[in-house]
Coordinates of N, CA and C in Angstrom, one line a residue:
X41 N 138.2 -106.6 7.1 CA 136.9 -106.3 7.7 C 135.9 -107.5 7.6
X42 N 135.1 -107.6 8.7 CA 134.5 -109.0 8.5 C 133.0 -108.2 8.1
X43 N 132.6 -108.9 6.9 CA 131.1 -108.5 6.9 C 129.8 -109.2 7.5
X44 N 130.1 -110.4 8.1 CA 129.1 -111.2 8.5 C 128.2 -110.3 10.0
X45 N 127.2 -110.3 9.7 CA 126.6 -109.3 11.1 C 126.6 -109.7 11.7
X46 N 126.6 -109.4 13.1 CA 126.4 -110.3 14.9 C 125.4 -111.3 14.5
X47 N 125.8 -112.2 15.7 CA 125.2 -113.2 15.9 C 123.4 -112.9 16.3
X48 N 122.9 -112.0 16.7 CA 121.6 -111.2 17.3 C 120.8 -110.6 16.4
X49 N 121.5 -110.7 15.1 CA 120.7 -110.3 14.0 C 121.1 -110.7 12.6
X50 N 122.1 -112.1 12.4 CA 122.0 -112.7 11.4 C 120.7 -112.9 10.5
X51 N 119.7 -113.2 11.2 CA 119.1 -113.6 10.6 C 118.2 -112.6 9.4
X52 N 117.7 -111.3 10.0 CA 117.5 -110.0 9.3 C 118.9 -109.4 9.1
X53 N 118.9 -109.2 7.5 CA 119.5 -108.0 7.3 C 119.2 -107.1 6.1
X54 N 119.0 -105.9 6.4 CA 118.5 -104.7 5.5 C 119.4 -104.2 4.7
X55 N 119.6 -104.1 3.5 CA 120.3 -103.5 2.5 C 120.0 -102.2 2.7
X56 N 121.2 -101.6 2.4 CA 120.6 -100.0 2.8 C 121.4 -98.9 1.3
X57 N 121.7 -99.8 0.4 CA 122.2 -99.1 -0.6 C 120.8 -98.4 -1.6
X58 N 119.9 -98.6 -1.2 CA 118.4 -97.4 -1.6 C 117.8 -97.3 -0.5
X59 N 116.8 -96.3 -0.3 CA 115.8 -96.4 0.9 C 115.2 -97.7 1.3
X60 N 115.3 -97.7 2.6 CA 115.0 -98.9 3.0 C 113.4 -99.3 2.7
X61 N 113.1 -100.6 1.4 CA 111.6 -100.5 1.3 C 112.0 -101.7 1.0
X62 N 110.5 -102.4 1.1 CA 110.4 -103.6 1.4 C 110.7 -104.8 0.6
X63 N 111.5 -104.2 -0.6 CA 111.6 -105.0 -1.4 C 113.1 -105.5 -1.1
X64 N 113.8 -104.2 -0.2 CA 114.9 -104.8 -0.1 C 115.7 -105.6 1.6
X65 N 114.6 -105.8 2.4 CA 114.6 -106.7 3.8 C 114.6 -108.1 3.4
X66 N 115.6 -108.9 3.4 CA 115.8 -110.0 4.0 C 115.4 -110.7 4.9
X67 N 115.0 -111.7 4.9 CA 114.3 -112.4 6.1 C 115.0 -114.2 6.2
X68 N 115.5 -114.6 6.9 CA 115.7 -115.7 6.8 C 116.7 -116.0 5.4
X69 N 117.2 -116.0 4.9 CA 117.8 -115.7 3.9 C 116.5 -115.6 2.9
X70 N 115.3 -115.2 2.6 CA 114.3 -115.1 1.6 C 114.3 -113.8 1.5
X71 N 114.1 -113.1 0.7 CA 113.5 -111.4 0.1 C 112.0 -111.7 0.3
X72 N 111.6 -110.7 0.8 CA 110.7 -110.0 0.7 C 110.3 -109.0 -0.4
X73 N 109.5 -109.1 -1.5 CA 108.2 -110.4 -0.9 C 107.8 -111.7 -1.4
X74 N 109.2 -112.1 -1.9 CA 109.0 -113.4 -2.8 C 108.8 -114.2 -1.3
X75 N 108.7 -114.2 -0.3 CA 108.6 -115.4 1.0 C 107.0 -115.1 1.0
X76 N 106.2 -114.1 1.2 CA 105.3 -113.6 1.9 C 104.5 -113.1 0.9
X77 N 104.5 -112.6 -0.5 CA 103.5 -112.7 -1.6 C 103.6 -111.1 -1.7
X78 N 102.9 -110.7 -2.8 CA 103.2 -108.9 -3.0 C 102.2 -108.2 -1.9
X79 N 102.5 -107.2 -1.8 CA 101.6 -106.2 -0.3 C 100.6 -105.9 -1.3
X80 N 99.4 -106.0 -1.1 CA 98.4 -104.8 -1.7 C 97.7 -103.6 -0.9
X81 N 98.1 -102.4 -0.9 CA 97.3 -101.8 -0.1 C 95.7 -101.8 -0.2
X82 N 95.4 -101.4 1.3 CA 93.5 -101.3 1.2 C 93.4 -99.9 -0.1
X83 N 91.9 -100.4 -0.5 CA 91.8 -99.2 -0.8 C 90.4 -98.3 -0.2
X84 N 90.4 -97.1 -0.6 CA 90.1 -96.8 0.0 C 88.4 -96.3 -0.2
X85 N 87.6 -96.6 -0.3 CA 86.1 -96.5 -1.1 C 85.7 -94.9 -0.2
X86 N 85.2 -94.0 -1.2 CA 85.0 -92.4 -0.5 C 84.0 -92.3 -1.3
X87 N 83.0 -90.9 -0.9 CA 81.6 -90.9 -1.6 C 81.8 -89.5 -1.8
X88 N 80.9 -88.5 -2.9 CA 81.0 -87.4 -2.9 C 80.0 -87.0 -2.4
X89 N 79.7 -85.8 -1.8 CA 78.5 -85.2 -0.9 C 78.4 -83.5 -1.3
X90 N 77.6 -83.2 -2.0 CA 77.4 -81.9 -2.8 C 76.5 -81.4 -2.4
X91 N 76.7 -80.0 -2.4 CA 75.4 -79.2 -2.0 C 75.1 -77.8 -2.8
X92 N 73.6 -77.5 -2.8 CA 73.4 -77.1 -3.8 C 72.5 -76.0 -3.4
X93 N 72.4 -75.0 -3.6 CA 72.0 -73.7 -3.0 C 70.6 -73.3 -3.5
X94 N 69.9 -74.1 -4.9 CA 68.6 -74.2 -4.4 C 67.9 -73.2 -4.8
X95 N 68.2 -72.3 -5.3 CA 67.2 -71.0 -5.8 C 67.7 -69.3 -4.7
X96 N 68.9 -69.4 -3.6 CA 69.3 -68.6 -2.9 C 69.1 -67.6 -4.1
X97 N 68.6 -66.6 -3.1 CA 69.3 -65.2 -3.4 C 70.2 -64.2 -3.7
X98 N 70.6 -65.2 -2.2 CA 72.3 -64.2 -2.1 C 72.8 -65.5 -0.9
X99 N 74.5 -65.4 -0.9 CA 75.1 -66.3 -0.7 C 75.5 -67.6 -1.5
X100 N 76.0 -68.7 -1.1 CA 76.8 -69.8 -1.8 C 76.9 -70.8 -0.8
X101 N 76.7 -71.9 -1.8 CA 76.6 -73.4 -0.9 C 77.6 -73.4 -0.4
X102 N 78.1 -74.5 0.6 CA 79.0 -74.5 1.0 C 80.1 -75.6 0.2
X103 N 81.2 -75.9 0.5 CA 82.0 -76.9 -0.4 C 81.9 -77.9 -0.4
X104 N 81.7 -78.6 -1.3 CA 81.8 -80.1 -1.4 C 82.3 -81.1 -0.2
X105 N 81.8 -82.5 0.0 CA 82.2 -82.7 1.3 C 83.1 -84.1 0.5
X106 N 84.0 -85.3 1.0 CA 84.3 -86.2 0.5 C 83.9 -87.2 2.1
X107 N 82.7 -88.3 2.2 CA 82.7 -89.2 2.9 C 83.3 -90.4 2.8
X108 N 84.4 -90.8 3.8 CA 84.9 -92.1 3.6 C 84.0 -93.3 3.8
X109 N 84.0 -94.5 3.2 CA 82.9 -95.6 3.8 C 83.4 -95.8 5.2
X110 N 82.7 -96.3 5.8 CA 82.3 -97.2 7.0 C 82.7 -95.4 8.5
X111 N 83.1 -94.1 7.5 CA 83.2 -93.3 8.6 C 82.3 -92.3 8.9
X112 N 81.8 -91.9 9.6 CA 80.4 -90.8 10.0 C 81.1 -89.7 9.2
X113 N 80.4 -88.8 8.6 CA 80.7 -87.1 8.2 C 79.8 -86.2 8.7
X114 N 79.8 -84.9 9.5 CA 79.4 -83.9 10.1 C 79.2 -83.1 8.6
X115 N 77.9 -83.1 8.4 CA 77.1 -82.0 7.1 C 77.5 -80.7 7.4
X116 N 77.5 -79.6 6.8 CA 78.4 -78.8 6.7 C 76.9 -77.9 6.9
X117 N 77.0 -76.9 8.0 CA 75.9 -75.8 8.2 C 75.6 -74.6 6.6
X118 N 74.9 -73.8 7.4 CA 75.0 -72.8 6.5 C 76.3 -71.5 6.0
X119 N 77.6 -72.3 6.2 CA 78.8 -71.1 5.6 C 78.9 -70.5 4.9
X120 N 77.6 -70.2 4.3 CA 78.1 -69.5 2.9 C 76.7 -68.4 3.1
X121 N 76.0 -68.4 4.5 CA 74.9 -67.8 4.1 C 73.9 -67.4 3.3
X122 N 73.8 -68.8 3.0 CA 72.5 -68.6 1.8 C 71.2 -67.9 2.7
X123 N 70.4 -67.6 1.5 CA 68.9 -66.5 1.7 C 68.6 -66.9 0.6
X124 N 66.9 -66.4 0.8 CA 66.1 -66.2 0.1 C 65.1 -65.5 0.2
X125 N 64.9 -64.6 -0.6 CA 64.3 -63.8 -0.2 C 62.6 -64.1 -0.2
X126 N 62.1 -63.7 0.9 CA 60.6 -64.7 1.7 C 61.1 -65.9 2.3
X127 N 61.7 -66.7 2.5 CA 62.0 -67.7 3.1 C 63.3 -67.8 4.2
X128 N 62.9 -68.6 5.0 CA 63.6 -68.8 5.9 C 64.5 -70.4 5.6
X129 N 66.1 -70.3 5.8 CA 67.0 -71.5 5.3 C 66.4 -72.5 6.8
X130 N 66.0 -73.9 6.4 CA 65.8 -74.8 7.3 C 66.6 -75.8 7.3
X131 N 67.4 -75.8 6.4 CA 68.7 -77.2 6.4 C 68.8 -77.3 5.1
X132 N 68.8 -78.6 5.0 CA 69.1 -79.6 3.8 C 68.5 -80.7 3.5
X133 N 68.1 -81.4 2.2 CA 67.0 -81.6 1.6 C 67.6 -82.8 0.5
X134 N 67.2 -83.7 0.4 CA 67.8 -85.1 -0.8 C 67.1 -84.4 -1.8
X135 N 66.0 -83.6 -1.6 CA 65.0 -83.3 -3.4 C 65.0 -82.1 -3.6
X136 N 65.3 -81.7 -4.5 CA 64.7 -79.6 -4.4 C 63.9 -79.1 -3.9
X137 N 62.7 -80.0 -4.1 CA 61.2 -79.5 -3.7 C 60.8 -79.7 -2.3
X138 N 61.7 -80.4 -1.7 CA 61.6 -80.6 -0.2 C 61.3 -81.9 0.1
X139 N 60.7 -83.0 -0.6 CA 59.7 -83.6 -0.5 C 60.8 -84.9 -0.1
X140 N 61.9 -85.0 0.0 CA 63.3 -86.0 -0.1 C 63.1 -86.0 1.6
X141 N 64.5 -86.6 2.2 CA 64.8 -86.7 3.3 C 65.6 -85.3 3.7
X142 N 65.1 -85.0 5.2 CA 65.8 -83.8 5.6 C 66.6 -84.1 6.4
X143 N 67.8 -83.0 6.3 CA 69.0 -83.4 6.9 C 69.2 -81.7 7.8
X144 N 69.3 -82.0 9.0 CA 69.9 -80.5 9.3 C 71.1 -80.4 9.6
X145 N 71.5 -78.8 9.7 CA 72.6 -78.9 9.4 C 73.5 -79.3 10.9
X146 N 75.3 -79.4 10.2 CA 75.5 -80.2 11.5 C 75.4 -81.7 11.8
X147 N 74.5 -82.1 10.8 CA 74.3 -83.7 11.3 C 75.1 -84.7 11.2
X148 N 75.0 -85.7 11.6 CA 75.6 -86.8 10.7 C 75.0 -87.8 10.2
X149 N 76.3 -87.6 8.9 CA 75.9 -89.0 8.0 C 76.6 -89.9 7.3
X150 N 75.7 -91.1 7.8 CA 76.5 -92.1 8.4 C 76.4 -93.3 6.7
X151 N 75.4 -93.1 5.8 CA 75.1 -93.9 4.8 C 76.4 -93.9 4.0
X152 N 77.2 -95.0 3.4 CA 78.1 -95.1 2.4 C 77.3 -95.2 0.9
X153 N 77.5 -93.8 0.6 CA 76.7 -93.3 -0.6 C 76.8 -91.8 -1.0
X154 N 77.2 -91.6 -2.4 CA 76.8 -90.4 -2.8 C 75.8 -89.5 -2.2
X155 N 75.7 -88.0 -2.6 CA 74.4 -87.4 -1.7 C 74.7 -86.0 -2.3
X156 N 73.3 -86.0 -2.9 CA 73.2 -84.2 -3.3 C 72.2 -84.1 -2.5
X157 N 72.6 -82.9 -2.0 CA 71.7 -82.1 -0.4 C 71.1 -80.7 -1.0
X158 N 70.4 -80.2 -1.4 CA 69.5 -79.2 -1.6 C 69.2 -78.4 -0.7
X159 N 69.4 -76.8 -0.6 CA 69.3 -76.4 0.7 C 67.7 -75.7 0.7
X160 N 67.2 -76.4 2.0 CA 65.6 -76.7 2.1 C 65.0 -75.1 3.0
X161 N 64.1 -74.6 2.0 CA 63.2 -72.6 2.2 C 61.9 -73.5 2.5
X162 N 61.6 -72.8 3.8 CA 60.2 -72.4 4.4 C 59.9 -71.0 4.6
X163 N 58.3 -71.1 3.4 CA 58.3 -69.8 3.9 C 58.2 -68.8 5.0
X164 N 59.1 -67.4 4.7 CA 58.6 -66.7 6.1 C 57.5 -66.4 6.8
X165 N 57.4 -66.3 8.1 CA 56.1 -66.2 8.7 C 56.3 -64.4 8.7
X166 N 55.1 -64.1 8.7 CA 55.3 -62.2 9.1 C 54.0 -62.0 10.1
X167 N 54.5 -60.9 11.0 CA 53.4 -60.7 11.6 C 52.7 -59.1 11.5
X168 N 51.8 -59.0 11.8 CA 50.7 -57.5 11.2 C 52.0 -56.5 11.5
X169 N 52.8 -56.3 12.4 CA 53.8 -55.3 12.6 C 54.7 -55.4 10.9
X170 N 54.7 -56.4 10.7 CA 56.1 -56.9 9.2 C 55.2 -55.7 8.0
X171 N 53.9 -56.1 7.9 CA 52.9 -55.7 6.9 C 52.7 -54.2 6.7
X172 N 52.4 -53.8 8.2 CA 52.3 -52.4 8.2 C 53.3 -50.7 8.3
X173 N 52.5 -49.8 7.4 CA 53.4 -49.1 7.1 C 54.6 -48.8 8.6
X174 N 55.5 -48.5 8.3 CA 56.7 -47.6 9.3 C 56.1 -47.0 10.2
X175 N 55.2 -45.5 9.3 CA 54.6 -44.6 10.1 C 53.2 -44.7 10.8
X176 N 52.9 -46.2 11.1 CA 51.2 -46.5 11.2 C 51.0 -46.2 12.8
X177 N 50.6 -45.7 12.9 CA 50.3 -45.0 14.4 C 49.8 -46.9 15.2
X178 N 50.2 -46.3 16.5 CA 50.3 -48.0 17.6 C 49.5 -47.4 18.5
X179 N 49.2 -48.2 19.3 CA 48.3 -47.6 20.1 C 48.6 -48.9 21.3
X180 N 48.3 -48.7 22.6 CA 48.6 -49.3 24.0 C 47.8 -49.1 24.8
X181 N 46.9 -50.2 25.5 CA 46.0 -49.5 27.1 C 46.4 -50.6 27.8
X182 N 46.3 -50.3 28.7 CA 46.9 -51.5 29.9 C 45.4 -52.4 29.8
X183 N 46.1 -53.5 29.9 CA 45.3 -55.5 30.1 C 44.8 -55.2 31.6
X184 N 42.9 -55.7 31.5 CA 42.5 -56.6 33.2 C 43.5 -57.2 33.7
X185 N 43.1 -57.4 34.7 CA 43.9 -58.4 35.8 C 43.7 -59.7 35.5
X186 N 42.6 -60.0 35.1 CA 42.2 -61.4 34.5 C 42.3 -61.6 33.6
X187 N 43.2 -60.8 32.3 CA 43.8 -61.5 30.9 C 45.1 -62.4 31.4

């Protein structure tokens, strides 16, 4: 049996007595990667993105997010339905107190950087109907023409 491989592919030949990996491709009669130097892969730079529910009521932040650098990440809405009771959920918040940058939800973000997000309460508005009793008698007359 002749072992010498066709003439079309003398030049590569791949050992196949382990998985084929790069340590064992021939090139020119040189191994790889003594011709070509060792491979280093990229790596990969990723940020954590936490969120924090802030004084809720009832419900739960939502899960932790992982941003990769140089890629946009979509902020994670309200899934866990947080509340509070008197306030209304308006997004997300870099400070507890509000006073940070606001983020709504849904957004993106694009900064390569950690990020604790706070979820940002305005209080509720109520109106005289919210205040008064159930049984409070209402009363209706029909409006001028000119209101």
């Amino acid at each position: 049996m002749n072992d010498t491989p066709p003439a079309a592919i003398k030049d590569i030949v791949i050992k196949s007595n382990v998985a084929n990996t790069i340590n064992n491709i021939v090139v020119n009669n040189c191994t790889i990667p003594t011709c070509i130097g060792t491979y280093n892969p990229i790596e990969i730079v990723t940020y954590d993105v936490t969120y924090n529910a802030n004084g809720a009521t009832s419900g739960s932040a939502p899960a932790n997010q992982t941003k990769t650098a140089s890629v946009d990440l979509t902020l994670a809405t309200n899934t866990g339905n947080l509340a509070k009771a008197g306030y209304t959920f308006a997004g997300w918040n870099t400070k507890a107190d509000g006073s940070g940058t606001h983020y709504d939800t849904g957004a993106t973000y694009t900064t390569d950087a950690a990020l604790t997000l706070y979820a940002e309460w305005v209080a509720a508005t109520k109106t005289i109907a919210d205040i008064l009793p159930e049984d409070f008698p209402t009363f209706s007359w029909p409006l001028p023409d000119n209101v």
